[in-house]
Amino acid sequence: MPLKDKHAFASIRRLGRGLRRGDYTSLELTEFFLDRLERLGPKFNAVATVTGDLARREARRADTELAAGCDLGPLHGIPYGAKDLLATRGIPTSWGAAPMKDRVIDADATVIVKLRKAGAVLVAKLAMVEIAGGLGYKQSDASFTGAGLNPWDTGRWSGGSSSGPGSAVGAGLVPFAIGSETWGSIMNPAGFCGITGLRPTYGRVSRHGAMALSWTMDKLGPMGRTADDCGLVLAAISGHDDADATSVDKHLEWTKPEKPKPKPTLAVVTDCDKHVQKAVRKNFRKSLEKLEKFCQVGEVTLPDLPYEDVAGTLISCEMAAAFEGLVTSGDVWQMTAPEDRWGAHAAMMIPARDYINAMRIRPKIQVALDQLFDGVDALVTPTLATVAYPNDQSFSEYRRGHHASRIGGAGNAAGIPGITVPNGFGEGKMPTGLHLVGRAWSETTLLAIAAEYQDRTDWHEKHPDV
Amino acid sequence: MTVDPNAPYNETRPSISLTNNPVRLYSPLTQPLTHLSTHRLQQTMTPYSTPDPVNRREFARTLAAATAATAATAATAATAVETNADDQTPKKTGKPDPKKATKPDPEPPPTAALLLETIRQRYPDKRLDQQDVLQGLYTDLRGDLARSRRLSSFPLENADEPGFLFAAYRSDP
């Protein structure tokens, strides 16, 4: 069966069924996505490296194994892309930064190894904002691969810092991708590109082999077409890893689309849609109507704590320690975004007292948020205040007067999970998103609610005409 | 090593009153922690937002003032050194110079300007001296200082430990 556009936007389970039915082989599926990556990747600046040789080897092996009756599970033979901050043996790992664009790290990140063991096929290292945005970029052109361009409108940004995973999944260049989030880097591109993105609980997924921006804030997570896809991928990559002391022995099970418990309780964060674009608010309220069909929906007010100051201080200080060498070597002056060339300098001056105070306030944030989940299965807000920003404006210029709920900073400071699913279209026919946040280790609940929402809507089936 | 983020932080670590448990203090406090402001904290609503950027004129004025003040301070210090050196030899006494007596001490430069100068010394690079880079850096530094003040104003008890866990390491079981 010839592979068509519809396969580019198919879910993992659907692709897997076709593979096992013999409609196509993993190699054919891989060639199909390699062709799209080569042909369409440059249109969106989505790709750092196409890993053709490796992909063909892995696909042939998957075909051999499947033909021999050795089925490694739902990801077996399915192509995917990885944000270019994950180390891959023999393939450049650039971290999105010009001074490192040809650098090869002679090791595979744990996530890459786990996906290989699950039979998945790595077809591309995907573009990203330089140093995962840690240098303070203020506009979209902040990577040696160029500005991440949105598959719904290339005049707009794909989001960041997982810009490539966002646009590559959104444009049907890969069925799923691995992104990373320190503060917003999965939720933002997933929301802007109209895909599903999951930020796991801190410690759920090993970061071994991933670029460290902030040791106490970094998380790796799946970006895909559906909540079910994200569940399948998270199940493959979660669990303890001796090489990452922060990874926890909590493996997530996700073998079939889970049904949420009867009438889960959701709480809308007070005023979360007050300062968002009109269409974002309208779509959010329509989403609440859908959710009310199978959930109890209440309202909750976030405690007034300095979430953003804590998260910002932790990231700035850890980034300063991790990347001082970039400053002292002078390599930082090769960064693409002018503001990224000097963005690290100020962080070098933050006193240890501020870092420690942020760390002292952090447990209070964790406890306060955990108490908020007493009797509540998930908090719900719009994912972002606006649709994707136009590339010819600075971020602050376009979003002036708009801001989303503080749950983004709060959730990342606390290390709790979140998921975004597409929920409609706003200004310029650009996607908008619905954001669910749960208590630590509640990914199964979040995925189940999101999957049920997607069962009742078709926003996740919409895709751009690329 | 695994870290269990579900572990409660405060249930087993009750807050300790500073006045009743002075032994827990590593250094004496000069004032009780109640002096800490509990006013509503100023929040930034967007990640990595910086305070209002300084306009070019304001920035140029600040830097000029800071440079002048730094120079004046340095000159004063240098004079003091010279004076001290001179003190070793007998000097004529006379009436104090009225001009010197009425000259006010120079205002100390803004902290952000001092930090900017520290950056220029620690990470010397002529590209740092471009006007737009200096201005951006100065804005960032002011933002960091404002954030620092907000963090310091958060009411913390002495018993509020940092949220990082550390354990002794040995490689064998």
XYZ file of C-alpha atoms in Angstrom:
639
model
C 0.000 0.000 0.000
C 1.490 3.370 -0.956
C 1.892 5.658 1.996
C -0.103 8.867 1.753
C -0.451 12.148 3.564
C -2.953 10.617 5.953
C -0.203 8.354 7.262
C 1.902 11.423 8.072
C -0.724 12.501 10.577
C -1.755 9.060 11.867
C -1.537 8.007 15.492
C 1.076 5.531 16.698
C -1.492 2.764 17.153
C -2.845 3.287 13.652
C 0.628 3.176 12.120
C 1.392 0.075 14.185
C -1.755 -1.686 12.965
C -0.807 -1.025 9.350
C 2.682 -2.336 10.032
C 1.432 -5.551 11.580
C -1.217 -6.019 8.872
C 1.551 -5.876 6.315
C 0.246 -2.704 4.629
C 3.833 -1.428 4.705
C 7.124 -2.290 6.333
C 9.000 -0.262 8.920
C 11.570 0.530 6.229
C 8.849 1.881 3.925
C 7.390 3.901 6.768
C 10.861 5.190 7.608
C 11.605 6.152 3.986
C 8.240 7.930 3.874
C 9.118 10.094 6.885
C 12.745 10.568 5.779
C 11.443 11.942 2.504
C 9.120 14.346 4.310
C 11.956 15.446 6.618
C 14.298 16.107 3.674
C 11.630 17.776 1.558
C 9.611 19.704 4.120
C 11.990 20.015 7.075
C 13.790 23.082 5.649
C 10.435 24.818 5.082
C 9.962 24.948 8.851
C 13.623 24.985 9.998
C 12.549 21.898 11.912
C 15.557 19.661 11.483
C 19.132 19.724 12.759
C 20.236 16.361 11.287
C 18.356 13.716 9.301
C 19.658 10.383 10.568
C 19.009 8.391 7.388
C 21.639 5.655 7.695
C 20.871 4.903 11.326
C 17.117 5.003 10.643
C 17.346 2.516 7.788
C 19.417 0.140 9.925
C 16.950 0.349 12.801
C 13.960 -0.050 10.465
C 15.422 -3.143 8.772
C 16.054 -4.653 12.185
C 12.460 -3.900 13.232
C 11.144 -5.567 10.078
C 13.296 -8.637 10.716
C 12.171 -8.853 14.332
C 8.490 -8.383 13.530
C 8.683 -10.960 10.743
C 10.223 -13.389 13.240
C 7.346 -12.819 15.659
C 9.410 -10.763 18.065
C 7.108 -7.828 18.826
C 8.621 -5.232 21.156
C 5.365 -3.346 21.588
C 3.484 -0.378 20.167
C 6.566 1.674 19.218
C 8.234 -1.165 17.340
C 9.091 0.029 13.839
C 7.666 3.525 14.395
C 9.886 6.473 13.345
C 10.474 9.399 15.709
C 12.563 12.537 16.159
C 14.579 13.756 19.140
C 15.307 17.322 20.203
C 18.945 18.021 19.408
C 19.958 18.198 23.049
C 19.878 14.405 23.381
C 23.241 12.787 22.796
C 23.393 10.260 19.956
C 26.524 8.282 19.229
C 28.097 9.150 15.868
C 25.590 11.925 15.088
C 26.092 15.635 15.842
C 24.372 17.006 18.936
C 24.304 20.774 18.616
C 22.113 22.048 21.467
C 20.882 24.485 18.806
C 24.070 26.513 19.172
C 26.332 27.556 16.293
C 29.607 26.882 18.160
C 28.513 23.269 18.698
C 26.804 22.524 15.413
C 29.300 19.841 14.356
C 30.044 18.487 17.837
C 29.569 14.721 18.256
C 29.051 13.268 21.725
C 30.190 9.679 21.712
C 27.284 8.274 23.728
C 23.550 7.719 23.525
C 21.194 9.413 25.963
C 19.198 7.001 28.119
C 15.962 8.057 26.410
C 17.458 7.181 23.008
C 18.560 3.776 24.347
C 15.124 3.089 25.855
C 13.333 3.983 22.627
C 15.723 1.768 20.684
C 14.914 -1.101 23.047
C 11.220 -0.432 22.372
C 11.958 -0.793 18.638
C 11.416 2.851 17.690
C 13.375 4.241 14.732
C 15.285 7.524 15.110
C 14.848 9.464 11.860
C 16.014 12.949 12.868
C 17.616 15.187 15.434
C 15.210 18.084 15.610
C 15.984 21.783 15.786
C 15.780 23.745 18.999
C 16.375 27.198 20.423
C 20.074 27.596 21.245
C 20.940 26.290 24.742
C 17.234 25.520 25.186
C 16.492 29.198 25.623
C 18.596 29.492 28.760
C 20.428 32.571 27.509
C 17.250 34.640 27.508
C 16.206 34.866 23.842
C 13.524 37.441 23.132
C 12.532 36.669 19.529
C 12.158 33.627 17.317
C 15.457 33.756 15.395
C 17.555 32.122 18.099
C 19.067 28.974 16.623
C 21.749 28.241 14.039
C 19.026 26.372 12.118
C 16.978 29.577 11.851
C 13.718 30.587 13.484
C 11.390 27.648 14.117
C 8.525 28.182 11.669
C 4.964 27.152 12.431
C 3.428 24.548 10.086
C 0.092 26.379 10.247
C 1.679 29.638 9.061
C 5.381 29.973 8.395
C 5.104 33.677 9.159
C 4.688 32.683 12.785
C 6.893 31.004 15.343
C 6.725 27.290 16.123
C 7.350 27.984 19.809
C 10.353 26.991 21.855
C 12.616 25.821 23.004
C 11.482 22.456 21.517
C 10.822 24.237 18.230
C 11.748 21.309 15.952
C 9.685 18.704 17.829
C 6.704 21.106 17.729
C 6.841 21.880 14.036
C 7.984 18.401 12.925
C 5.082 16.658 14.686
C 2.706 19.436 13.623
C 3.751 19.140 9.969
C 3.652 15.341 9.934
C 7.413 14.927 9.512
C 7.562 12.461 12.424
C 4.790 10.615 14.271
C 6.175 11.683 17.642
C 9.177 13.408 19.164
C 11.013 13.829 22.431
C 11.187 17.379 23.752
C 12.444 18.899 26.953
C 10.961 21.399 29.356
C 12.697 23.494 31.969
C 9.980 26.131 31.967
C 7.449 25.894 29.133
C 9.591 24.315 26.410
C 7.188 21.445 25.711
C 3.890 23.180 26.481
C 4.691 26.254 24.393
C 5.586 24.635 21.033
C 2.935 21.938 21.467
C 0.325 24.636 22.093
C 1.478 26.836 19.212
C 1.687 23.942 16.726
C -1.635 22.291 17.674
C -0.233 19.005 18.951
C -0.311 17.125 22.249
C 2.612 17.567 24.645
C 3.275 16.025 28.024
C 5.584 17.402 30.700
C 6.255 14.526 33.096
C 6.840 14.785 36.838
C 10.447 15.761 37.620
C 12.329 12.488 37.984
C 9.932 10.382 35.889
C 12.319 10.286 32.906
C 16.111 10.013 33.047
C 17.960 13.049 31.680
C 21.236 11.183 31.286
C 22.773 12.278 27.991
C 20.585 15.364 27.702
C 21.996 18.890 27.831
C 21.708 20.225 31.352
C 20.270 23.707 31.473
C 18.999 23.452 35.038
C 19.675 20.248 36.951
C 16.760 20.747 39.309
C 14.221 21.872 36.705
C 14.893 19.935 33.455
C 12.380 17.297 32.299
C 12.174 15.235 29.102
C 8.793 14.366 27.658
C 6.832 13.208 24.602
C 5.240 15.405 21.974
C 2.771 13.627 19.702
C -0.517 13.633 17.943
C -2.691 12.386 20.817
C -2.674 11.858 24.570
C -2.662 8.121 23.883
C 0.508 8.522 21.789
C 2.147 10.459 24.607
C 1.158 7.713 27.074
C 2.725 5.040 24.867
C 5.967 6.984 24.574
C 6.133 7.909 28.260
C 5.635 4.253 29.176
C 8.709 3.424 27.079
C 11.006 6.118 28.483
C 10.007 6.380 32.164
C 11.637 4.721 35.149
C 14.822 4.799 37.182
C 18.228 5.034 35.569
C 21.410 4.565 37.563
C 23.028 7.243 35.425
C 20.589 9.928 36.610
C 20.385 10.142 40.387
C 17.214 12.223 40.200
C 15.291 9.586 38.226
C 12.751 7.729 40.306
C 11.701 4.089 40.203
C 8.178 4.905 39.061
C 7.504 3.286 35.736
C 4.333 4.405 33.993
C 2.051 1.710 32.548
C 0.079 2.650 29.451
C -0.880 -0.319 27.326
C -4.295 0.825 26.112
C -6.138 4.149 26.191
C -7.108 4.450 29.837
C -10.579 5.628 30.803
C -10.628 8.260 33.549
C -12.311 7.378 36.825
C -16.014 8.326 36.866
C -16.475 12.086 37.077
C -12.920 13.246 37.850
C -12.767 16.639 39.510
C -11.196 19.503 37.607
C -10.527 22.960 38.978
C -10.309 25.999 36.739
C -7.607 28.349 37.971
C -9.274 31.647 38.894
C -8.889 34.362 36.258
C -6.846 32.086 34.009
C -8.703 33.298 30.920
C -8.948 36.937 31.933
C -5.921 38.273 30.075
C -5.884 36.001 27.031
C -6.863 36.635 23.440
C -10.608 36.592 22.812
C -10.551 33.381 20.741
C -8.344 31.668 23.328
C -10.989 32.462 25.960
C -13.844 31.329 23.719
C -12.138 28.020 22.925
C -11.292 27.472 26.575
C -14.908 27.926 27.643
C -16.101 25.572 24.919
C -13.554 23.044 26.173
C -14.942 23.381 29.684
C -18.394 22.568 28.330
C -16.961 19.381 26.804
C -15.140 18.516 30.013
C -18.280 19.038 32.080
C -19.864 16.124 30.195
C -17.603 13.712 32.030
C -15.943 15.731 34.819
C -16.994 17.832 37.770
C -15.595 21.289 37.200
C -14.951 23.757 40.012
C -12.620 26.676 40.540
C -9.522 27.180 42.606
C -7.243 30.127 43.356
C -3.500 29.631 43.214
C -1.762 30.565 46.465
C 0.114 33.848 46.132
C 3.692 32.591 46.092
C 6.691 33.828 44.121
C 6.626 31.024 41.539
C 8.264 32.963 38.739
C 10.970 34.455 40.943
C 11.864 31.024 42.310
C 11.855 29.269 38.935
C 13.702 32.147 37.262
C 16.392 32.314 39.927
C 16.975 28.559 39.900
C 17.265 28.438 36.127
C 19.494 31.530 35.898
C 21.906 30.345 38.578
C 22.160 26.763 37.351
C 22.555 27.963 33.765
C 25.315 30.346 34.882
C 27.190 27.457 36.478
C 26.591 25.102 33.557
C 27.610 27.563 30.843
C 30.254 29.863 32.311
C 32.734 28.158 29.995
C 30.725 29.368 27.028
C 31.251 32.924 28.279
C 34.915 32.650 29.255
C 35.829 30.943 25.979
C 34.131 33.692 23.998
C 32.059 31.086 22.112
C 28.928 32.745 23.418
C 29.516 35.569 20.930
C 28.760 33.108 18.122
C 25.163 32.667 19.265
C 22.483 33.506 16.717
C 20.258 35.821 18.755
C 22.132 39.012 19.673
C 20.592 38.984 23.157
C 21.857 35.418 23.717
C 25.458 36.641 23.268
C 25.343 38.630 26.502
C 22.306 37.052 28.173
C 24.375 34.799 30.422
C 26.592 37.537 31.818
C 24.110 39.088 34.235
C 23.221 35.667 35.663
C 26.882 35.223 36.651
C 26.378 37.992 39.229
C 23.401 36.509 41.115
C 24.498 35.854 44.697
C 24.369 32.367 46.241
C 21.968 33.760 48.827
C 19.297 34.237 46.161
C 19.705 30.679 44.893
C 19.465 29.250 48.379
C 16.474 31.385 49.256
C 14.750 30.218 46.074
C 15.494 26.645 47.151
C 14.062 27.403 50.586
C 10.839 28.783 49.135
C 10.514 25.909 46.670
C 9.308 23.281 49.193
C 6.600 25.712 50.298
C 5.451 25.930 46.687
C 5.456 22.130 46.444
C 3.428 21.685 49.615
C 0.998 24.507 48.763
C 0.329 23.106 45.292
C 0.013 19.560 46.576
C -2.604 20.722 49.081
C -4.428 22.373 46.216
C -4.920 18.927 44.689
C -6.766 17.646 47.735
C -9.975 16.408 46.100
C -8.925 17.768 42.721
C -7.640 15.540 39.920
C -6.352 18.304 37.692
C -6.146 22.047 37.320
C -7.275 23.391 33.983
C -6.283 26.566 32.118
C -5.675 27.726 28.558
C -2.205 26.547 27.515
C -1.079 29.968 26.304
C -2.483 33.479 26.358
C -2.139 34.001 22.622
C -1.674 32.053 19.429
C 1.835 31.726 17.966
C 3.730 34.992 17.723
C 4.485 36.545 14.298
C 8.161 36.140 13.449
C 8.617 39.809 12.681
C 7.791 40.926 16.231
C 9.542 40.471 19.553
C 7.725 38.206 21.989
C 6.964 41.042 24.367
C 5.612 43.215 21.580
C 3.013 40.661 20.439
C 1.901 39.422 23.819
C 1.686 42.870 25.403
C -1.402 42.994 27.619
C -1.844 39.226 27.545
C -0.672 36.712 30.063
C -1.635 33.179 30.918
C -2.196 31.667 34.325
C 0.783 31.467 36.683
C 0.439 27.676 36.730
C 3.274 27.364 34.178
C 5.897 28.803 36.502
C 4.284 27.184 39.527
C 4.099 23.719 37.961
C 7.692 23.805 36.798
C 8.988 25.126 40.112
C 7.117 22.302 41.861
C 8.143 19.633 39.325
C 4.567 18.466 38.723
C 3.222 17.135 35.411
C 1.127 18.857 32.772
C -0.381 18.085 29.402
C -1.581 20.278 26.556
C -4.084 19.227 23.893
C -5.338 21.253 20.930
C -8.774 22.808 21.488
C -9.519 25.039 18.518
C -8.210 27.889 16.412
C -7.778 31.575 17.117
C -6.302 34.653 15.461
C -4.966 33.929 11.983
C -6.499 30.409 12.138
C -3.710 29.382 14.478
C -4.150 26.569 17.041
C -4.999 27.129 20.687
C -4.557 24.663 23.541
C -6.089 23.307 26.720
C -3.730 22.723 29.647
C -4.199 20.199 32.451
C -1.850 20.076 35.435
C -1.847 17.345 38.076
C -0.139 16.478 41.320
C 3.197 14.657 41.264
C 3.076 11.235 39.570
C -0.462 11.748 38.233
C 0.415 11.406 34.543
C -1.962 8.462 34.090
C -4.870 10.581 35.347
C -3.922 13.525 33.130
C -3.471 11.291 30.093
C -6.809 9.555 30.723
C -8.725 12.844 31.013
C -6.955 14.245 27.938
C -7.624 11.038 25.964
C -11.307 11.157 26.891
C -11.454 14.816 25.824
C -9.891 13.841 22.504
C -12.415 11.003 22.128
C -15.113 13.651 22.287
C -13.443 16.224 20.004
C -11.537 16.179 16.742
C -9.105 19.091 17.158
C -6.180 16.665 17.355
C -7.142 15.289 13.932
C -6.844 18.678 12.234
C -3.560 19.254 10.502
C -2.025 21.956 8.353
C -1.828 21.649 4.591
C 1.927 21.441 4.216
C 20.323 7.348 44.685
C 16.667 8.160 44.231
C 14.852 11.186 45.418
C 11.262 10.925 46.511
C 9.588 14.242 45.809
C 6.528 12.975 47.673
C 8.412 13.167 50.932
C 6.907 15.957 53.018
C 9.296 18.704 53.867
C 7.885 20.244 56.948
C 5.956 17.572 58.797
C 9.097 16.309 60.472
C 10.796 19.660 60.517
C 8.658 21.960 62.632
C 9.443 25.621 62.472
C 11.683 26.644 65.304
C 11.233 29.921 67.059
C 14.449 31.867 66.855
C 14.050 33.323 70.311
C 13.436 29.955 71.976
C 16.084 28.034 70.087
C 19.063 30.295 69.629
C 21.281 27.227 69.528
C 19.994 26.431 66.050
C 21.383 29.655 64.685
C 24.691 29.552 62.922
C 25.183 33.266 63.326
C 23.448 35.737 65.572
C 20.650 37.679 63.992
C 20.618 41.342 64.666
C 16.896 41.562 64.269
C 14.010 39.120 64.490
C 12.734 37.555 61.298
C 9.442 39.341 61.772
C 11.066 42.362 60.183
C 10.646 40.643 56.854
C 8.044 42.244 54.746
C 4.964 40.156 54.048
C 3.501 42.514 51.521
C 2.020 41.054 48.384
C 4.934 40.118 46.232
C 5.352 41.851 42.964
C 4.953 39.236 40.273
C 6.088 38.989 36.749
C 3.508 37.153 34.711
C 5.642 35.992 31.868
C 8.765 33.879 32.040
C 12.015 35.671 31.747
C 10.358 39.033 31.563
C 12.644 41.856 32.482
C 11.751 45.172 34.054
C 10.983 48.133 31.856
C 14.063 48.619 29.740
C 16.115 51.663 30.542
C 15.947 54.173 27.740
C 19.215 55.187 26.140
C 19.309 58.639 27.666
C 18.613 57.341 31.181
C 21.164 54.587 30.743
C 23.853 56.944 29.457
C 23.169 59.306 32.366
C 23.360 56.460 34.901
C 26.579 55.081 33.485
C 28.160 58.506 33.328
C 27.158 59.183 36.924
C 28.383 55.759 37.987
C 31.694 56.227 36.206
C 32.127 59.674 37.696
C 31.190 58.434 41.144
C 33.508 55.452 40.849
C 36.303 57.740 39.725
C 35.545 60.170 42.545
C 35.459 57.358 45.071
C 38.711 56.024 43.729
C 40.199 59.515 43.844
C 39.023 59.975 47.412
C 40.491 56.632 48.364
C 43.710 57.477 46.602
C 43.836 60.836 48.367
C 43.230 59.097 51.654
C 46.103 56.753 50.956
C 48.326 59.649 50.039
C 47.208 61.522 53.122
C 47.951 58.532 55.308
C 51.350 58.262 53.713
C 51.881 61.952 54.293
C 50.830 61.507 57.891
C 54.105 59.767 58.530
C 55.888 63.039 58.073
C 55.119 66.090 60.171
C 52.749 68.449 58.423
C 51.906 72.052 58.917
C 48.565 72.615 60.499
C 46.309 75.170 59.003
C 42.715 76.107 58.445
C 40.677 73.512 56.582
C 39.980 74.349 52.969
C 36.386 75.634 52.971
C 35.842 74.226 49.462
C 36.877 70.759 50.621
C 34.800 70.988 53.776
C 31.588 71.748 51.943
C 32.083 69.237 49.134
C 29.612 66.406 49.703
C 30.714 62.791 49.518
C 30.040 61.362 46.083
C 26.919 59.245 45.767
C 27.836 55.576 45.513
C 27.216 54.179 42.038
C 24.055 52.100 41.583
C 24.589 48.425 42.413
C 23.699 47.432 38.856
C 26.437 49.707 37.529
C 28.967 48.164 39.906
C 27.921 44.672 38.814
C 28.210 45.746 35.206
C 31.752 46.906 35.846
C 32.492 43.586 37.606
C 31.259 41.696 34.550
C 33.475 43.788 32.293
C 36.474 42.990 34.464
C 35.739 39.300 34.978
C 34.731 38.533 31.392
C 36.664 41.152 29.436
C 35.595 41.452 25.833
C 35.390 44.626 23.811
C 32.054 43.465 22.386
C 30.611 43.976 25.845
C 31.246 47.702 25.463
C 28.738 48.161 22.662
C 26.008 50.517 23.778
C 23.096 48.133 23.108
C 24.865 45.247 24.885
C 25.655 47.412 27.910
C 22.100 48.666 27.997
C 20.626 45.152 27.746
C 22.982 43.857 30.419
C 22.152 46.760 32.686
C 18.423 46.071 32.277
C 18.994 42.390 33.103
C 21.016 43.287 36.178
C 18.303 45.622 37.433
C 15.781 42.825 36.895
C 17.916 40.351 38.826
C 18.321 42.829 41.672
C 14.574 43.456 41.819
C 13.959 39.692 41.873
C 16.564 39.357 44.609
C 14.727 41.918 46.728
C 11.444 40.051 46.248
C 13.030 36.740 47.235
C 14.586 38.338 50.307
C 11.246 39.775 51.331
C 9.601 36.343 51.377
C 8.928 35.375 55.008
C 11.203 32.443 55.813
C 11.801 30.861 59.217
C 15.231 29.760 60.314
C 14.105 26.147 60.019
C 13.121 26.508 56.363
C 15.724 24.309 54.734
C 16.662 24.487 51.063
C 14.830 21.919 48.959
C 17.839 20.061 47.738
C 18.716 16.671 49.105
C 22.229 15.407 49.503
C 23.486 11.995 50.552
C 26.895 10.502 51.282
C 28.191 8.405 48.437
C 29.772 4.966 48.333
C 29.964 2.869 45.215
C 29.698 -0.596 46.813
C 26.325 -1.820 48.107
